[in-house]
Short mmCIF file of C-alpha atoms in Angstrom, two decimals:
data_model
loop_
_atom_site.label_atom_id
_atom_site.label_comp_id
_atom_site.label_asym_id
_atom_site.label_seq_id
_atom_site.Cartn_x
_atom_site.Cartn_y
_atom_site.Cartn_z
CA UNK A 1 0.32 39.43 -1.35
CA UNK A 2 3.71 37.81 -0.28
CA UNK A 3 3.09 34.33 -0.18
CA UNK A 4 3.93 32.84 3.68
CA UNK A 5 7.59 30.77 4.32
CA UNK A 6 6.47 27.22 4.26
CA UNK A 7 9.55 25.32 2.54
CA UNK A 8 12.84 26.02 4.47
CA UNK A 9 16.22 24.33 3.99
CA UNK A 10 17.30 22.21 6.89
CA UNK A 11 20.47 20.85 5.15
CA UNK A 12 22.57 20.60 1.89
CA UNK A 13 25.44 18.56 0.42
CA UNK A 14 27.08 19.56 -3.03
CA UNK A 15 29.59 17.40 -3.55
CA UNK A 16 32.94 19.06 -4.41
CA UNK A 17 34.53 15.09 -5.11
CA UNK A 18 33.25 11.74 -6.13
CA UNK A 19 31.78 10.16 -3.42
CA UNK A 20 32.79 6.28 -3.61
CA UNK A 21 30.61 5.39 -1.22
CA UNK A 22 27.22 7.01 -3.10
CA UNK A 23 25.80 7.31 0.20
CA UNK A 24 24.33 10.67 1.58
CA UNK A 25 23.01 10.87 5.38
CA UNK A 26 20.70 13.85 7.00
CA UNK A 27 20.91 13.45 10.72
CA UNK A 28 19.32 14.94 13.55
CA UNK A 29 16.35 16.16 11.38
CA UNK A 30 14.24 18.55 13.53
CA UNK A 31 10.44 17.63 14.29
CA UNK A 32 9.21 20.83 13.52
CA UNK A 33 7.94 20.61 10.29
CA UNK A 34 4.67 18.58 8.53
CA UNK A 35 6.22 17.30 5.51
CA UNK A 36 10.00 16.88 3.91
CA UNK A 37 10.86 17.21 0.34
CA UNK A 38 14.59 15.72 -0.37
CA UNK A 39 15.52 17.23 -4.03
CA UNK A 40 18.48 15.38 -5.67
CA UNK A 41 20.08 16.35 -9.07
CA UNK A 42 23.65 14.85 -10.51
CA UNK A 43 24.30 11.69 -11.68
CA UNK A 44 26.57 8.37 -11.17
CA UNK A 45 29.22 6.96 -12.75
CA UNK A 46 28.94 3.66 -14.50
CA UNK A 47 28.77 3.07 -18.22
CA UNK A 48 25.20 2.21 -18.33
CA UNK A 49 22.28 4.25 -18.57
CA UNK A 50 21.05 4.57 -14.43
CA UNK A 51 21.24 3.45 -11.13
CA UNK A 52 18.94 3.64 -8.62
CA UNK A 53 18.37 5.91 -5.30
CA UNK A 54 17.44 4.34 -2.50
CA UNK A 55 16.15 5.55 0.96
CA UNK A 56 16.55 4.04 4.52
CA UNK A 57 15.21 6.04 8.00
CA UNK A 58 16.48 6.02 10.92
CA UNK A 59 19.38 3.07 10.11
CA UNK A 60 16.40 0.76 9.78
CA UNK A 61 17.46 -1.95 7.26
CA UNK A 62 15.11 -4.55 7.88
CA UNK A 63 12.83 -5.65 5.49
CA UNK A 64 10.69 -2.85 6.41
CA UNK A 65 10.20 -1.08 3.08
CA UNK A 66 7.73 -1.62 -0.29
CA UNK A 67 7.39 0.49 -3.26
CA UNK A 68 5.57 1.19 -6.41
CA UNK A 69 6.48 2.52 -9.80
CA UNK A 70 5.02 3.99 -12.64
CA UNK A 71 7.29 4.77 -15.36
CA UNK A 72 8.02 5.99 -18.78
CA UNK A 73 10.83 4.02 -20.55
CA UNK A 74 11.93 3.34 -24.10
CA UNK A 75 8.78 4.45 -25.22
CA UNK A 76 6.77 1.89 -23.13
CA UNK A 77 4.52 2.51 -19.95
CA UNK A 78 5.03 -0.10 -17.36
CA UNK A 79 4.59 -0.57 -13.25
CA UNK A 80 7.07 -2.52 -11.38
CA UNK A 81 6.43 -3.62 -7.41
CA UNK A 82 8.84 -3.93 -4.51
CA UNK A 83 7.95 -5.41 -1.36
CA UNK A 84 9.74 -6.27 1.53
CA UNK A 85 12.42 -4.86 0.72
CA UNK A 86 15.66 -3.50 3.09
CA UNK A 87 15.52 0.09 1.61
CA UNK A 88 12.65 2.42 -0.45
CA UNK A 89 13.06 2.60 -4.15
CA UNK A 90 12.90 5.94 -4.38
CA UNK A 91 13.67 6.85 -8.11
CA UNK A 92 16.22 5.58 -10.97
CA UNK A 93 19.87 8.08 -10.71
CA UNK A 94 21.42 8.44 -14.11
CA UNK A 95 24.54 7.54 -14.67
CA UNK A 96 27.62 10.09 -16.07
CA UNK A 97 27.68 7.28 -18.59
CA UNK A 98 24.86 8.65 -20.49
CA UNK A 99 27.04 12.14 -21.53
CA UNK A 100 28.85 14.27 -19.22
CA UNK A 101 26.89 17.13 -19.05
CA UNK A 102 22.73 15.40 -18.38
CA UNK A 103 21.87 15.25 -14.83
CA UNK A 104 19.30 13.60 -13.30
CA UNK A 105 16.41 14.51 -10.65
CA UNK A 106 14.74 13.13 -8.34
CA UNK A 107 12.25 14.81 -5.92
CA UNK A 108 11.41 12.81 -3.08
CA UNK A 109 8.40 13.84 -0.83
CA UNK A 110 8.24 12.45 3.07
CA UNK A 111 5.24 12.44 3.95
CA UNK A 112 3.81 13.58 8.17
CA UNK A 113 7.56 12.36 8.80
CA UNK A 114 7.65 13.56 12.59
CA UNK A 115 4.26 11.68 13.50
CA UNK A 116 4.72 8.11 16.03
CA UNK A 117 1.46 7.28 15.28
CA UNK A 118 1.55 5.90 11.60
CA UNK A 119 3.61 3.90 8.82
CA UNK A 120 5.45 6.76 6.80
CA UNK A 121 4.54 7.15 2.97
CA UNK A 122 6.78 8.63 0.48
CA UNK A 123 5.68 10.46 -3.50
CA UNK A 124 8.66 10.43 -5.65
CA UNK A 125 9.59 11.74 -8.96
CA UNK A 126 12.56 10.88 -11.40
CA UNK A 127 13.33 12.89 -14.38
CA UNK A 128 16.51 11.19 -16.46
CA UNK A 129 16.76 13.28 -19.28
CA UNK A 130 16.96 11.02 -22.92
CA UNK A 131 15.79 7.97 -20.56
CA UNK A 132 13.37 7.85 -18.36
CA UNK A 133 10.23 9.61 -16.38
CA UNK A 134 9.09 8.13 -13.00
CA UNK A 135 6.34 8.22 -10.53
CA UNK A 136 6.33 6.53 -7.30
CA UNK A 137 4.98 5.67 -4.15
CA UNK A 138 6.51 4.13 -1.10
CA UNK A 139 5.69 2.93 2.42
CA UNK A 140 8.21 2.12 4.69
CA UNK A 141 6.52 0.04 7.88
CA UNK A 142 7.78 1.94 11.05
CA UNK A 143 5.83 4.16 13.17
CA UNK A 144 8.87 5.77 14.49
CA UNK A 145 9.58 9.94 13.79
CA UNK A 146 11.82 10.18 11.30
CA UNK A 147 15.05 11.76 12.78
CA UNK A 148 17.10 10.68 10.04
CA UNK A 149 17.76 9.26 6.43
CA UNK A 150 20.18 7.82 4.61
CA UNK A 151 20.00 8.35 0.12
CA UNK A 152 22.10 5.52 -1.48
CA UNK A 153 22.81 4.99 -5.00
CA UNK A 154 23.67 2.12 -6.25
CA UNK A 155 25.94 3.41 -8.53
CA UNK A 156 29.30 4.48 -7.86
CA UNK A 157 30.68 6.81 -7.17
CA UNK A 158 28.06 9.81 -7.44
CA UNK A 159 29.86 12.91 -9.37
CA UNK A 160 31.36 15.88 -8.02
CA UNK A 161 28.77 18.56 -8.66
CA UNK A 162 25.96 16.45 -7.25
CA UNK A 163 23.47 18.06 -5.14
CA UNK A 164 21.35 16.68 -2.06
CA UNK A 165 18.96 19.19 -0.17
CA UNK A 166 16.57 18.80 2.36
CA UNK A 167 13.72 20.97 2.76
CA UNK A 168 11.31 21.02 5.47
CA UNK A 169 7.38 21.84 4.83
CA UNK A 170 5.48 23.53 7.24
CA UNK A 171 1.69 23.05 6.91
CA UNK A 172 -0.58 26.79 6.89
CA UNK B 1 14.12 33.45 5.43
CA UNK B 2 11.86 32.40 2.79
CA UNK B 3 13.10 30.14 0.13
CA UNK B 4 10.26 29.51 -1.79
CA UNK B 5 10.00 33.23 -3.13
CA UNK B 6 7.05 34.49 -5.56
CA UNK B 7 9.28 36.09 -8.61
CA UNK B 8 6.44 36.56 -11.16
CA UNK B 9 3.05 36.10 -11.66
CA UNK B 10 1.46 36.30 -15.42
CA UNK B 11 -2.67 36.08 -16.07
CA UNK B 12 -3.81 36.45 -19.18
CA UNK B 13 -6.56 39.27 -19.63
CA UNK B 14 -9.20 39.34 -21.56
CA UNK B 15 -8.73 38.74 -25.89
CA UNK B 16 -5.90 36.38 -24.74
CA UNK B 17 -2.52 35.65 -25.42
CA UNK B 18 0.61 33.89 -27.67
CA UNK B 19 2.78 33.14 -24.73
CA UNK B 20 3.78 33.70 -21.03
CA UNK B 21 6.63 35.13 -20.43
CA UNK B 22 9.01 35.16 -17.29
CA UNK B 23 12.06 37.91 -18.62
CA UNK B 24 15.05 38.63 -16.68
CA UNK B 25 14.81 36.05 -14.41
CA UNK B 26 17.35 36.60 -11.06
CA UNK B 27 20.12 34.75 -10.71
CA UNK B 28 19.94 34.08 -6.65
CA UNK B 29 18.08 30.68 -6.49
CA UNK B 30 18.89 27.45 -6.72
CA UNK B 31 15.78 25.65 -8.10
CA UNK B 32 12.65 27.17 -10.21
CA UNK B 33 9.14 26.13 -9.63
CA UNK B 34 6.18 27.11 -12.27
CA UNK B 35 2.22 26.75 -10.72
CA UNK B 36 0.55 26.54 -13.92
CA UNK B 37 -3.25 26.92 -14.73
CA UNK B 38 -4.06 26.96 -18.19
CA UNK B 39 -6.55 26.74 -21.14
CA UNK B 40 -5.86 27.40 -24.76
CA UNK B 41 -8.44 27.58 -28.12
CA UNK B 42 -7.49 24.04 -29.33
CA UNK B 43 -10.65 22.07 -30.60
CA UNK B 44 -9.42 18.77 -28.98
CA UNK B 45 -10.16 16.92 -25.91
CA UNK B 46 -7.31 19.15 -24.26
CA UNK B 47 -4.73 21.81 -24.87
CA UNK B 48 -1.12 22.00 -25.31
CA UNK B 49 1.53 23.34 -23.42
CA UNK B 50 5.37 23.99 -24.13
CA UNK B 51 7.35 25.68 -22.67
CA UNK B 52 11.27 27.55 -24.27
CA UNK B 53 13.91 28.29 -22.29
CA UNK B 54 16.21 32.08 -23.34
CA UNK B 55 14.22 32.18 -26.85
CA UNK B 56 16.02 29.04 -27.63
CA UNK B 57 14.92 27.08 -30.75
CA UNK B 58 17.05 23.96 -30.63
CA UNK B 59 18.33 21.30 -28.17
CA UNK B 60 14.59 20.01 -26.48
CA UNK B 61 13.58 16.52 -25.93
CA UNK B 62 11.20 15.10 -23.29
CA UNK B 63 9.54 12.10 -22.43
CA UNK B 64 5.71 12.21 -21.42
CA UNK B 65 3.73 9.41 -19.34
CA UNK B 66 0.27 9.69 -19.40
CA UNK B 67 -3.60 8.62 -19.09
CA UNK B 68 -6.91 9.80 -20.58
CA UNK B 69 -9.28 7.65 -18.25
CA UNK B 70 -8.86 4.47 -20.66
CA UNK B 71 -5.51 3.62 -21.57
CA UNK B 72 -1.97 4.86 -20.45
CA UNK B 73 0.68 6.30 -23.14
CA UNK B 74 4.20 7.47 -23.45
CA UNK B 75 5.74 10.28 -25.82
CA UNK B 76 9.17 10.91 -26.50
CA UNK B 77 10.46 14.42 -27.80
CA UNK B 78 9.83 14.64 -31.90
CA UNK B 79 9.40 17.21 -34.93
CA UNK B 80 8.85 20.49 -33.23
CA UNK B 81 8.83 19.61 -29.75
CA UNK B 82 12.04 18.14 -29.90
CA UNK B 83 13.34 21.29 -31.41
CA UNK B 84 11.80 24.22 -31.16
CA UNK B 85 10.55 24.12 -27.31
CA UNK B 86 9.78 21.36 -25.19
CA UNK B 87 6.62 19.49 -23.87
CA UNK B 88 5.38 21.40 -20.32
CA UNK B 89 1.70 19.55 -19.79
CA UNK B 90 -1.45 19.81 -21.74
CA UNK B 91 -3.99 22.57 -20.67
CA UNK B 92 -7.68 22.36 -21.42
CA UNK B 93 -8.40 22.90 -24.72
CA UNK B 94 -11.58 24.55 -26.24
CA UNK B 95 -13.37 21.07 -26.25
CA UNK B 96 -13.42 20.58 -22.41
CA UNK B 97 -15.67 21.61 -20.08
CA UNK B 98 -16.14 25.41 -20.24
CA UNK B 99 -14.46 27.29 -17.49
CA UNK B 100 -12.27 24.20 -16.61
CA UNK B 101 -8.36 25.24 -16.41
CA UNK B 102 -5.36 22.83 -16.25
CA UNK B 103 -3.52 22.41 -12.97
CA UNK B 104 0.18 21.58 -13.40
CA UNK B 105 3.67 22.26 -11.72
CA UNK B 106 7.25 22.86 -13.66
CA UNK B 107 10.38 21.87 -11.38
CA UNK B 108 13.57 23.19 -12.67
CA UNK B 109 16.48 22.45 -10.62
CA UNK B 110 20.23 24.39 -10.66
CA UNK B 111 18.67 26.63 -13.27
CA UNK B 112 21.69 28.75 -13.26
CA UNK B 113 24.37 25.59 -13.29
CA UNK B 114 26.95 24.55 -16.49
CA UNK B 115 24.99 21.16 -17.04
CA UNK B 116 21.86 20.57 -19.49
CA UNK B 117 19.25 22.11 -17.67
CA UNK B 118 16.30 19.60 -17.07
CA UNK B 119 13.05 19.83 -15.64
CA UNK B 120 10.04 17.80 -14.73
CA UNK B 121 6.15 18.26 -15.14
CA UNK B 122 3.47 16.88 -13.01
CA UNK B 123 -0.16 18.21 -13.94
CA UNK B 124 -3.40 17.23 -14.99
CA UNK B 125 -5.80 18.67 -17.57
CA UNK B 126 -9.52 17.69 -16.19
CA UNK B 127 -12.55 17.61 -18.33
CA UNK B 128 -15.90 16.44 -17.30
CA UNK B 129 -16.05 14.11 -20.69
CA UNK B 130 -15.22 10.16 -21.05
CA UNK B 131 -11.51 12.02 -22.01
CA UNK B 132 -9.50 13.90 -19.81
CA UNK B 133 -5.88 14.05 -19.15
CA UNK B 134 -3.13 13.19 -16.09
CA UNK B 135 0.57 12.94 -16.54
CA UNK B 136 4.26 13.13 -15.68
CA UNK B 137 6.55 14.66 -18.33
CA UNK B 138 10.91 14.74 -17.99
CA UNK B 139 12.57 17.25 -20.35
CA UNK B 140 15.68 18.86 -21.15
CA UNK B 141 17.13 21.68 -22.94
CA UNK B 142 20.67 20.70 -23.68
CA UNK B 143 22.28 23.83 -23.17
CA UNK B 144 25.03 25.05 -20.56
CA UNK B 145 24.04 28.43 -20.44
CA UNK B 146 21.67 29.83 -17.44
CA UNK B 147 18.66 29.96 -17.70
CA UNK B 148 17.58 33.57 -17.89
CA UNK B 149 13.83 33.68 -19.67
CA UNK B 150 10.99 31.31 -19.54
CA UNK B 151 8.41 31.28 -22.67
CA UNK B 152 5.21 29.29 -21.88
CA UNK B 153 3.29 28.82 -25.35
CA UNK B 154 0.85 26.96 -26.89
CA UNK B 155 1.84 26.78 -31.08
CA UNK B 156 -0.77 27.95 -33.85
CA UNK B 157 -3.25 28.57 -30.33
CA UNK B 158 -3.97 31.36 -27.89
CA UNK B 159 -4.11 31.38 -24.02
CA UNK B 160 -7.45 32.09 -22.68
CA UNK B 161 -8.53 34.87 -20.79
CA UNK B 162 -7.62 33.71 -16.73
CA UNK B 163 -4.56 31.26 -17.50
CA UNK B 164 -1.88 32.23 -15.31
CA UNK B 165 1.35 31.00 -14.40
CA UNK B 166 3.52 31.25 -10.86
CA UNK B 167 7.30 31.90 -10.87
CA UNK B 168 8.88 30.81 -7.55
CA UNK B 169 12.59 30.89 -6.77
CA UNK B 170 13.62 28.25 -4.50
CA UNK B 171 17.03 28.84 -2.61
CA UNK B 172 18.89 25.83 -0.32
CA UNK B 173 20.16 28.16 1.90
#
C-alpha cells in the first residue's frame, strides 16, 4: 500500500558559489505542517577539521538558546553543554580542509515549530565522515511560531555544491 | 507530490537469508532513507549489521557511538569493516529476547552526487537482558560514483525469518 505524503519540500538552496557569508535563511515558512526537518550536506572551508552550524528563529539573537551534545570523537565518547547562548548548536560542519571530496551532514529536526503555546525543541544529527558522529538536543526559549530560520556556519565560506533543504512534516 | 517515495521493500521468508538487497536503484532522488528491522543467528548479546554500497569491497570507514545500559563506547572503522562494507547498526542477535527485532534508520544524502557518499545510522537493538544496545553510527564509502545497489549483510550470519528493510527515495523538489 502506497505509503501517504507526509515530508514535502518547502525550500532548497544548492549553492552554485562560495558563500562568504556561511549564512543560509528560510523565510516565510508556512504553518501548515507539525514538524520540520532541515537536511544540510557540504562542507566549509578552513584548514582545520570542522566548524560548527548554528541555528537562530525568527532573527531572535538573544540569549535565548541552550543545547546538548553527545558525540563520538577521536575515539572518545564525551557530552558538552551550552546554555544561554545567542544561537542553537545544532551540529559540527566539516571543513573542505579535511579532503576535497568528504562532505558533511547534518539533519536537523524542529520540533511542533508552528505552535505559540510552548518553548521549541530541536533533535540533531552530524555525520563528518573520518571525524566525528553527533547527537543533539536543543531548546531555544521562545514561544513564538517559527516563521523563519537562519543556519550559520562558522566557517567560511561554505563550498559551492553545498546543499540546504527544508522539509515540512505533516503528522497522520 | 510525494517526496518521501517507497522504492523497495525486502522481508526475509522463512530459512532466512545472506543479505538484503536493493538492485537498480533510480536515479530521481535526492536523499535515500533505509527503515530497518532486523535479527540475525549471532550467539551474542546482539547482531550485526553492515551494509555495501554497488558490490564495493574497499573505501569504508565509520565511526559508531554507543550504549549497552552500563557504559557508553565509540568504534572507529577497522579490519573488515573498514574495507569490505561498512558498519549500518547492530540487529538482535540469537541471544536476545526471542521474537525481538532491531529498529534502525539509514540516511544517505545526494546518493547520486561526485563526492564520497556518506551516511548516518540511528537505531537501537533492544533485548529484555541487563545488555541491550542504542547508538548513532557516521560512515562513508569514499567513492565518486552513484550509488546504484545497496547490500545489507550480516558476515559469517544469516537474517532471520521477518527482518525487513524499507527503501525510500527522498526528492527536494
Amino acid at each position: 500500500m502506497p505509503l501517504p505524503s507526509t515530508m514535502t519540500p518547502i525550500a532548497t538552496n544548492t549553492l552554485t558559489s562560495n558563500l562568504a557569508s556561511g549564512v543560509i535563511t528560510f523565510s516565510n515558512i508556512p504553518q501548515t505542517y507539525t514538524d520540520l526537518v532541515i537536511v544540510a550536506v557540504g562542507q566549509g572551508y578552513t584548514s582545520s577539521s570542522y566548524g560548527n552550524l548554528q541555528v537562530q528563529f525568527n532573527g531572535d539573537t538573544g540569549t535565548n538558546y541552550s543545547s546538548t551534545e553527545l558525540k563520538e570523537f577521536a575515539g572518545t565518547a564525551s557530552t558538552s553543554r551550552r546554555s544561554t547562548q545567542s544561537y542553537l548548536f545544532a551540529t559540527s560542519f566539516l571543513d573542505a580542509g579535511s579532503a576535497s571530496l568528504l562532505v558533511g551532514t547534518s539533519i536537523i529536526n524542529v520540533m511542533n515549530y508552528a505552535n505559540a503555546t510552548t518553548y521549541k525543541t530541536t533533535l540533531s544529527r552530524g555525520n563528518l565522515p573520518g571525524f566525528k558522529t553527533e547527537l543533539n538536543v536543543g531548546l531555544w526559549r521562545s514561544t513564538a511560531a517559527i516563521t523563519s530560520l537562519t543556519l550559520t556556519a562558522n566557517d567560511t565560506p561554505i563550498n559551492a555544491g553545498a546543499s540546504f533543504t527544508l522539509y515540512g512534516i505533516k503528522a497522520a | 507530490m510525494a517526496n518521501m517515495i517507497p522504492i523497495s521493500t525486502v522481508t526475509v521468508g522463512s530459512g532466512g537469508a545472506a543479505t538484503i538487497d536493493f538492485t537498480g536503484i533510480p536515479q530521481i532522488y535526492t536523499d535515500l532513507l533505509i527503515k530497518v528491522s532486523t535479527r540475525d543467528n549471532l550467539a551474542y548479546s546482539w547482531g550485526q549489521g553492515y551494509i555495501r554500497f554497488n558490490g564495493s569491497i574497499t573505501g569504508y570507514d565509520g565511526r559508531q557511538l554507543y550504549g549497552n545500559g552500563s557504559s557508553v563506547t565509540t568504534a572507529t572503522g577497522s579490519g573488515n569493516w573498514g574495507t569490505n562494507y561498512a558498519l549500518a547498526g547492530r540487529g538482535t542477535g540469537a541471544s536476545t529476547t526471542a521474537n525481538t527485532f532491531s529498529n534502525g534508520e539509514i540516511y544517505i544524502p545526494n546518493y547520486g552526487g561526485s563526492y564520497y557518499k556518506s551516511y548516518s545510522y540511528d537505531g537501537t537493538a533492544e533485548n529484555n537482558a541487563t545488555s541491550a544496545m542504542a547508538e548513532i553510527v557516521g560512515g562513508i564509502w569514499s567513492n565518486t560514483a552513484p550509488i546504484t545497489s545497496i547490500t545489507l549483510l550480516t558476515p559469517s550470519q544469516t537474517w532471520q525469518q521477518y527482518s525487513t528493510a524499507t527503501l525510500y527515495g527522498i526528492r527536494k523538489y
